[in-house]
C-alpha cells in the first residue's frame, strides 16, 4: 500500500534561479531609441534609401511573395554570389564559396563563436571595441579576455604589433577579434598587426570586423587582401552602415571555404528568409547608388573632428562614420545637456568621452551648435 510522501515540495523556482548563472545580473545590449530631432547615436546612415532602389526592393519582394509557402534557399546561393562580386570590386577576388551571411553581422559573429568558441574556449578582443563581441561570447559560454589598447608615445586607443602580440601570446585564445575601423574609436588597424596575430595565435580564428570599411580614408587597406593562404582569417562586413540598410539586417563575411563550410553546422535552418535575400540582392544591384552618400558622410565626419578640436575638445581622427571625442569633465552630464537640446549622441562608457555619428550637414550643424553652446563647466580641466 503506497503512502503519500511527507516531503514538502519546493515552491516553483524563480526565473532568475532558472537563468544561467553567468547571465544573471547582466543588462541587454541596446542604444536608447528616443524620439528626438537629431539622432546621432547608433552609426546609422542618415540618408533614406533612394526611390529607385525602393521601387526595385518592392518589385523584388512582390516577385517572391507568392512562393513564401516554400522555405527559402538554404544556401542563399545568388545572394552569396552578389556579395562576392561586391567585395571583388575592391581589387581582391572573392569567390561565392568564401562568403557567408546572416541577419546582421551580429548573427555572423554568433555563428563564428558557436563554431569555434564555447565552454572551455577563450576569445580575446582589445578594449574599447565593439561591445557585442564580449556579449555574444558570453551567450555562447566562451570565456572573454579584455586586451588593452594604448601605445606609449602614441594614441590612447592605438595598438602596436609588440603590445598586441604579447597579449595574444599570454591569452592563447581560440578566437581573436580585431576591428578596423574600430568602434567606438574610429581608428583603423595596420595590416601588419593582423599578420602578427595570426602567427602569434596558431590555434585561433582571427576575425577582422570591417563594419565601417567603406568610410575609411584613402589608402587604408582591407584585411581582404590577406585572405589568400590564411585559412584562419575572417573578414566581417555589413550592409547596415555605408549601404544605409540597417533595417534590412544583412551582415556577411569572407573566409576560406572550409571555414565557411564549418558554419553550416551551427546556423539555424533557413536562417535567411526569402524576402531578406530578395531585398539585399536588390540593394546590391544598386551598389553605386546606395554608396552615393559615403563621401558626404566622410566630409561631415572630418568637419566634426576639425570643429570639435577648435572648441577645445579632443576628437579622435576617424576612419568610420562617427567620431569619438574627449575632453569632457563628465560624459553623462554632457550627454544629457545635448539631449536637452534635441541631439542624441552615444555614451559608450568611456570616462570623459562621447561618440557622435556623422549625419547630414543639417544634423551635424545642430550637434556642433549644441556643443558650442555648452558652458566651460563641461570641459575637463576647466573651472
Short mmCIF file of C-alpha atoms in Angstrom, two decimals:
data_model
loop_
_atom_site.label_atom_id
_atom_site.label_comp_id
_atom_site.label_asym_id
_atom_site.label_seq_id
_atom_site.Cartn_x
_atom_site.Cartn_y
_atom_site.Cartn_z
CA UNK A 1 0.00 0.00 0.00
CA UNK A 2 1.51 3.27 -1.13
CA UNK A 3 1.62 6.29 1.09
CA UNK A 4 1.82 9.91 0.19
CA UNK A 5 5.29 11.36 0.65
CA UNK A 6 5.62 13.62 3.64
CA UNK A 7 8.22 15.74 1.81
CA UNK A 8 7.04 19.33 1.32
CA UNK A 9 7.59 20.23 -2.36
CA UNK A 10 9.82 23.21 -3.08
CA UNK A 11 7.96 26.20 -4.42
CA UNK A 12 8.44 26.98 -8.11
CA UNK A 13 11.86 28.32 -8.98
CA UNK A 14 12.09 31.97 -9.98
CA UNK A 15 13.19 32.98 -13.45
CA UNK A 16 16.45 34.35 -12.06
CA UNK A 17 17.15 31.00 -10.41
CA UNK A 18 16.45 29.22 -13.68
CA UNK A 19 18.58 31.59 -15.70
CA UNK A 20 22.15 30.53 -16.41
CA UNK A 21 24.32 31.72 -13.55
CA UNK A 22 26.77 33.51 -15.85
CA UNK A 23 23.93 35.60 -17.32
CA UNK A 24 22.39 36.75 -14.05
CA UNK A 25 22.72 40.45 -13.37
CA UNK A 26 23.60 41.32 -16.95
CA UNK A 27 21.76 44.01 -18.92
CA UNK A 28 20.75 43.56 -22.56
CA UNK A 29 22.56 45.40 -25.33
CA UNK A 30 20.80 48.38 -26.82
CA UNK A 31 21.22 52.05 -27.51
CA UNK A 32 18.42 54.43 -26.48
CA UNK A 33 15.76 54.76 -29.18
CA UNK A 34 14.33 58.17 -28.37
CA UNK A 35 12.10 60.44 -30.41
CA UNK A 36 14.45 63.40 -30.86
CA UNK A 37 15.04 65.88 -33.71
CA UNK A 38 18.65 64.76 -34.21
CA UNK A 39 19.53 61.10 -33.54
CA UNK A 40 23.27 60.54 -33.93
CA UNK A 41 23.89 57.68 -31.53
CA UNK A 42 23.78 54.39 -33.49
CA UNK A 43 26.03 54.99 -36.51
CA UNK A 44 23.16 54.59 -38.94
CA UNK A 45 23.34 56.30 -42.30
CA UNK A 46 21.04 59.31 -42.01
CA UNK A 47 20.07 59.20 -45.67
CA UNK A 48 16.93 57.35 -46.73
CA UNK A 49 17.02 54.57 -49.31
CA UNK A 50 16.72 56.27 -52.75
CA UNK A 51 13.32 55.99 -54.51
CA UNK A 52 14.68 53.99 -57.45
CA UNK A 53 16.09 51.40 -55.04
CA UNK A 54 12.83 51.34 -53.08
CA UNK A 55 10.97 50.56 -56.30
CA UNK A 56 13.28 47.62 -57.05
CA UNK A 57 13.02 46.35 -53.47
CA UNK A 58 9.23 46.41 -53.66
CA UNK A 59 9.32 44.63 -57.02
CA UNK A 60 11.76 42.03 -55.68
CA UNK A 61 9.52 41.24 -52.71
CA UNK A 62 6.45 41.09 -54.94
CA UNK A 63 8.25 38.65 -57.23
CA UNK A 64 8.89 36.17 -54.39
CA UNK A 65 5.74 36.73 -52.33
CA UNK A 66 3.67 34.00 -53.99
CA UNK A 67 6.36 31.46 -53.15
CA UNK A 68 6.50 32.16 -49.43
CA UNK A 69 4.74 28.87 -48.80
CA UNK A 70 8.13 27.29 -49.55
CA UNK A 71 11.30 27.51 -47.49
CA UNK A 72 13.97 29.93 -48.73
CA UNK A 73 17.16 28.86 -50.48
CA UNK A 74 19.05 27.46 -47.51
CA UNK A 75 22.38 28.25 -49.19
CA UNK A 76 21.30 31.75 -50.31
CA UNK A 77 23.34 30.98 -53.42
CA UNK A 78 22.51 34.00 -55.55
CA UNK A 79 22.97 36.41 -52.64
CA UNK A 80 26.38 34.94 -51.86
CA UNK A 81 27.35 35.45 -55.47
CA UNK A 82 26.26 39.08 -55.38
CA UNK A 83 28.15 39.70 -52.14
CA UNK A 84 31.27 38.08 -53.58
CA UNK A 85 31.02 40.28 -56.66
CA UNK A 86 30.65 43.38 -54.49
CA UNK A 87 33.70 42.51 -52.39
CA UNK A 88 35.71 41.77 -55.51
CA UNK A 89 35.20 45.35 -56.66
CA UNK A 90 37.89 46.32 -54.17
CA UNK A 91 40.50 44.54 -56.29
CA UNK A 92 40.72 41.35 -54.23
CA UNK A 93 38.87 38.49 -55.89
CA UNK A 94 36.43 36.77 -53.53
CA UNK A 95 34.54 33.66 -54.59
CA UNK A 96 30.98 32.74 -53.73
CA UNK A 97 32.22 29.76 -51.73
CA UNK A 98 34.15 32.17 -49.48
CA UNK A 99 31.07 34.17 -48.44
CA UNK A 100 28.67 33.63 -45.55
CA UNK A 101 25.80 35.88 -44.41
CA UNK A 102 23.32 36.31 -41.59
CA UNK A 103 20.68 38.60 -40.14
CA UNK A 104 23.08 41.44 -39.49
CA UNK A 105 26.77 41.00 -38.74
CA UNK A 106 25.87 40.04 -35.16
CA UNK A 107 24.42 36.74 -36.35
CA UNK A 108 27.55 36.11 -38.40
CA UNK A 109 29.64 36.75 -35.28
CA UNK A 110 27.36 34.42 -33.32
CA UNK A 111 27.96 31.66 -35.87
CA UNK A 112 31.71 32.11 -35.50
CA UNK A 113 31.55 31.86 -31.72
CA UNK A 114 29.17 28.89 -31.84
CA UNK A 115 31.51 27.06 -34.17
CA UNK A 116 34.90 27.98 -32.71
CA UNK A 117 34.15 29.15 -29.17
CA UNK A 118 32.10 27.64 -26.35
CA UNK A 119 32.78 26.08 -22.97
CA UNK A 120 36.48 25.79 -22.19
CA UNK A 121 37.45 28.13 -25.02
CA UNK A 122 38.65 31.74 -24.95
CA UNK A 123 38.09 34.81 -27.11
CA UNK A 124 40.26 37.92 -26.96
CA UNK A 125 39.42 41.47 -28.01
CA UNK A 126 41.03 44.85 -27.39
CA UNK A 127 39.03 47.28 -25.26
CA UNK A 128 37.42 49.61 -26.04
CA UNK A 129 35.96 47.91 -29.10
CA UNK A 130 32.58 46.71 -30.32
CA UNK A 131 30.68 45.84 -27.17
CA UNK A 132 28.74 42.99 -28.81
CA UNK A 133 31.88 40.88 -29.14
CA UNK A 134 32.07 40.03 -25.40
CA UNK A 135 28.28 39.85 -25.15
CA UNK A 136 27.99 37.24 -27.90
CA UNK A 137 30.95 35.41 -26.40
CA UNK A 138 29.10 35.22 -23.08
CA UNK A 139 25.93 33.87 -24.69
CA UNK A 140 27.94 31.00 -26.18
CA UNK A 141 29.75 30.22 -22.94
CA UNK A 142 33.06 31.44 -24.32
CA UNK A 143 35.49 32.97 -21.83
CA UNK A 144 36.21 36.57 -22.79
CA UNK A 145 39.58 38.24 -22.24
CA UNK A 146 39.84 42.04 -22.40
CA UNK A 147 43.00 43.06 -24.17
CA UNK A 148 44.05 46.67 -23.71
CA UNK A 149 44.76 49.49 -26.13
CA UNK A 150 47.25 52.33 -25.83
CA UNK A 151 50.78 52.70 -27.14
CA UNK A 152 53.44 54.58 -25.13
CA UNK A 153 54.19 57.77 -27.01
CA UNK A 154 51.24 57.10 -29.31
CA UNK A 155 47.49 57.26 -29.22
CA UNK A 156 45.49 56.17 -26.20
CA UNK A 157 43.42 53.84 -28.40
CA UNK A 158 46.13 52.58 -30.76
CA UNK A 159 47.59 49.09 -30.98
CA UNK A 160 51.18 48.19 -31.77
CA UNK A 161 52.50 44.90 -33.09
CA UNK A 162 54.52 44.38 -29.92
CA UNK A 163 51.73 45.02 -27.42
CA UNK A 164 49.17 43.08 -29.42
CA UNK A 165 51.38 40.03 -29.88
CA UNK A 166 52.35 39.99 -26.20
CA UNK A 167 48.71 39.99 -25.15
CA UNK A 168 47.77 37.31 -27.68
CA UNK A 169 50.59 35.04 -26.57
CA UNK A 170 49.59 35.44 -22.93
CA UNK A 171 45.91 34.67 -23.56
CA UNK A 172 46.48 31.84 -26.07
CA UNK A 173 42.91 32.31 -27.37
CA UNK A 174 40.73 30.29 -29.72
CA UNK A 175 39.33 33.46 -31.32
CA UNK A 176 40.79 36.95 -31.66
CA UNK A 177 38.62 39.94 -32.56
CA UNK A 178 40.22 42.92 -34.27
CA UNK A 179 38.26 45.92 -35.57
CA UNK A 180 39.26 48.15 -38.46
CA UNK A 181 37.98 50.81 -38.27
CA UNK A 182 37.41 50.23 -34.59
CA UNK A 183 34.13 51.03 -32.87
CA UNK A 184 33.94 53.28 -30.82
CA UNK A 185 37.28 54.93 -31.56
CA UNK A 186 37.11 55.04 -35.36
CA UNK A 187 40.77 54.09 -35.67
CA UNK A 188 41.99 51.82 -38.48
CA UNK A 189 44.35 48.90 -37.97
CA UNK A 190 47.70 48.36 -39.74
CA UNK A 191 47.65 45.05 -41.60
CA UNK A 192 50.96 44.01 -40.10
CA UNK A 193 49.12 43.61 -36.79
CA UNK A 194 46.69 41.16 -38.38
CA UNK A 195 49.56 39.11 -39.79
CA UNK A 196 51.42 39.18 -36.49
CA UNK A 197 48.33 37.99 -34.59
CA UNK A 198 47.85 35.07 -36.98
CA UNK A 199 51.42 33.99 -36.31
CA UNK A 200 51.21 34.54 -32.54
CA UNK A 201 47.93 32.61 -32.16
CA UNK A 202 48.36 29.43 -34.22
CA UNK A 203 45.17 27.79 -32.89
CA UNK A 204 42.95 30.89 -33.17
CA UNK A 205 40.43 32.06 -35.72
CA UNK A 206 41.28 35.73 -36.26
CA UNK A 207 38.26 37.90 -37.02
CA UNK A 208 38.75 41.37 -38.50
CA UNK A 209 35.49 43.30 -38.08
CA UNK A 210 35.31 45.76 -41.01
CA UNK A 211 31.76 47.03 -40.48
CA UNK A 212 32.84 50.58 -41.37
CA UNK A 213 35.40 49.78 -44.07
CA UNK A 214 33.70 51.81 -46.79
CA UNK A 215 34.22 55.00 -44.77
CA UNK A 216 37.98 54.55 -44.37
CA UNK A 217 40.26 57.31 -45.63
CA UNK A 218 42.06 56.74 -48.95
CA UNK A 219 44.94 54.31 -48.72
CA UNK A 220 43.55 52.40 -45.73
CA UNK A 221 44.00 48.71 -46.59
CA UNK A 222 41.41 45.99 -46.05
CA UNK A 223 42.16 42.64 -44.48
CA UNK A 224 40.51 41.12 -47.55
CA UNK A 225 43.93 41.42 -49.17
CA UNK A 226 45.31 38.92 -46.62
CA UNK A 227 42.76 36.15 -47.12
CA UNK A 228 44.66 34.11 -49.68
CA UNK A 229 46.58 31.33 -47.97
CA UNK A 230 45.33 32.21 -44.49
CA UNK A 231 42.55 29.73 -43.65
CA UNK A 232 42.06 31.03 -40.09
CA UNK A 233 41.39 34.63 -41.14
CA UNK A 234 37.84 36.00 -41.31
CA UNK A 235 36.75 39.44 -42.51
CA UNK A 236 33.24 40.55 -41.50
CA UNK A 237 31.20 43.28 -43.16
CA UNK A 238 27.67 44.69 -43.00
CA UNK A 239 25.13 46.43 -45.22
CA UNK A 240 23.84 48.42 -42.23
CA UNK A 241 26.26 51.34 -42.41
CA UNK A 242 27.59 52.52 -45.76
CA UNK A 243 24.71 50.86 -47.63
CA UNK A 244 22.15 52.72 -45.48
CA UNK A 245 20.43 49.37 -44.98
CA UNK A 246 20.32 48.88 -41.20
CA UNK A 247 16.67 47.83 -41.32
CA UNK A 248 17.46 45.20 -43.94
CA UNK A 249 19.52 43.18 -41.41
CA UNK A 250 22.22 41.74 -43.63
CA UNK A 251 25.76 41.08 -42.43
CA UNK A 252 28.32 38.84 -44.08
CA UNK A 253 31.87 37.58 -44.02
CA UNK A 254 34.63 36.38 -46.30
CA UNK A 255 36.89 33.50 -45.32
CA UNK A 256 38.40 30.25 -46.50
CA UNK A 257 35.74 27.89 -47.98
CA UNK A 258 36.50 25.24 -45.35
CA UNK A 259 35.81 27.71 -42.55
CA UNK A 260 32.60 28.83 -44.25
CA UNK A 261 31.52 25.21 -44.55
CA UNK A 262 32.01 24.74 -40.79
CA UNK A 263 29.46 27.48 -40.09
CA UNK A 264 26.73 25.35 -41.64
CA UNK A 265 26.97 23.15 -38.54
CA UNK A 266 25.65 25.90 -36.26
CA UNK A 267 23.31 28.02 -38.35
CA UNK A 268 19.60 27.65 -37.86
CA UNK A 269 17.77 26.03 -40.80
CA UNK A 270 16.74 28.57 -43.44
CA UNK A 271 18.11 31.42 -41.33
CA UNK A 272 17.88 33.99 -44.15
CA UNK A 273 14.28 34.48 -45.24
CA UNK A 274 13.29 34.74 -48.89
CA UNK A 275 12.34 38.45 -48.51
CA UNK A 276 15.66 39.19 -46.79
CA UNK A 277 17.58 37.62 -49.64
CA UNK A 278 15.47 39.45 -52.20
CA UNK A 279 15.81 42.93 -50.71
CA UNK A 280 19.54 42.51 -50.11
CA UNK A 281 20.09 41.49 -53.73
CA UNK A 282 18.01 44.45 -54.91
CA UNK A 283 20.16 46.82 -52.84
CA UNK A 284 23.39 45.24 -54.07
CA UNK A 285 22.16 45.73 -57.61
CA UNK A 286 22.27 49.47 -56.89
CA UNK A 287 25.59 49.43 -55.03
CA UNK A 288 26.88 52.67 -56.52
CA UNK A 289 23.64 54.47 -55.68
CA UNK A 290 23.49 53.05 -52.18
CA UNK A 291 27.08 54.12 -51.55
CA UNK A 292 26.48 57.54 -53.05
CA UNK A 293 26.32 59.26 -49.66
CA UNK A 294 29.59 57.84 -48.34
CA UNK A 295 31.72 60.81 -49.43
CA UNK A 296 29.20 63.26 -47.96
CA UNK A 297 29.25 61.40 -44.65
CA UNK A 298 33.05 61.32 -44.62
CA UNK A 299 33.14 65.09 -45.20
CA UNK A 300 30.83 65.63 -42.24
CA UNK A 301 32.94 63.30 -40.11
CA UNK A 302 36.06 65.34 -40.88
CA UNK A 303 34.10 68.54 -40.22
CA UNK A 304 33.20 67.21 -36.77
CA UNK A 305 36.84 66.40 -35.99
CA UNK A 306 38.09 69.81 -37.11
CA UNK A 307 35.35 71.81 -35.39
CA UNK A 308 35.49 69.96 -32.07
CA UNK A 309 39.24 70.43 -31.94
CA UNK A 310 38.68 74.15 -32.42
CA UNK A 311 36.26 74.13 -29.49
CA UNK A 312 38.92 72.78 -27.17
CA UNK A 313 37.77 69.17 -27.20
CA UNK A 314 39.82 66.09 -28.08
CA UNK A 315 38.32 64.26 -31.10
CA UNK A 316 39.94 61.03 -32.27
CA UNK A 317 40.73 61.11 -36.03
CA UNK A 318 38.29 58.63 -37.56
CA UNK A 319 38.09 56.23 -40.50
CA UNK A 320 34.45 55.44 -39.75
CA UNK A 321 31.15 57.34 -39.96
CA UNK A 322 31.40 58.54 -36.37
CA UNK A 323 33.75 60.45 -34.09
CA UNK A 324 34.78 59.69 -30.52
CA UNK A 325 35.59 62.91 -28.72
CA UNK A 326 37.06 63.54 -25.29
CA UNK A 327 37.99 66.43 -23.07
CA UNK A 328 34.71 66.33 -21.15
CA UNK A 329 34.52 66.73 -17.39
CA UNK A 330 31.61 64.33 -17.04
CA UNK A 331 30.48 62.48 -20.15
CA UNK A 332 26.98 61.63 -18.93
CA UNK A 333 26.28 65.21 -17.85
CA UNK A 334 27.25 66.44 -21.30
CA UNK A 335 25.22 63.65 -22.93
CA UNK A 336 22.15 64.85 -21.05
CA UNK A 337 22.84 68.51 -21.89
CA UNK A 338 22.99 67.68 -25.60
CA UNK A 339 19.83 65.59 -25.32
CA UNK A 340 18.08 68.54 -23.69
CA UNK A 341 18.87 70.43 -26.93
CA UNK A 342 17.34 67.64 -29.02
CA UNK A 343 20.62 65.98 -30.01
CA UNK A 344 21.11 62.33 -29.09
CA UNK A 345 24.70 61.02 -29.09
CA UNK A 346 26.19 57.87 -27.57
CA UNK A 347 27.62 57.48 -24.10
CA UNK A 348 29.90 54.49 -24.69
CA UNK A 349 31.02 54.19 -21.10
CA UNK A 350 34.48 55.71 -21.52
CA UNK A 351 35.15 58.39 -18.94
CA UNK A 352 35.34 61.90 -20.43
CA UNK A 353 34.33 60.72 -23.95
CA UNK A 354 31.19 60.60 -26.09
CA UNK A 355 30.62 59.30 -29.61
CA UNK A 356 28.65 61.04 -32.36
CA UNK A 357 27.54 59.72 -35.73
CA UNK A 358 28.28 61.82 -38.80
CA UNK A 359 24.82 62.59 -40.17
CA UNK A 360 23.52 65.04 -42.72
CA UNK A 361 25.06 68.53 -42.84
CA UNK A 362 21.99 69.87 -41.06
CA UNK A 363 22.21 67.28 -38.29
CA UNK A 364 25.91 67.88 -37.83
CA UNK A 365 25.32 71.64 -37.65
CA UNK A 366 22.72 71.09 -34.93
CA UNK A 367 25.19 68.93 -33.00
CA UNK A 368 28.09 71.34 -33.35
CA UNK A 369 25.91 74.30 -32.37
CA UNK A 370 24.76 72.41 -29.27
CA UNK A 371 28.35 71.61 -28.31
CA UNK A 372 29.45 75.21 -28.89
CA UNK A 373 26.68 76.37 -26.54
CA UNK A 374 27.94 74.22 -23.68
CA UNK A 375 29.43 76.15 -20.80
CA UNK A 376 33.06 75.78 -19.72
CA UNK A 377 31.94 73.61 -16.80
CA UNK A 378 31.52 70.77 -19.31
CA UNK A 379 35.19 70.82 -20.27
CA UNK A 380 37.75 68.73 -18.46
CA UNK A 381 40.20 70.89 -16.51
CA UNK A 382 38.01 73.99 -16.67
CA UNK A 383 36.52 75.69 -13.65
#
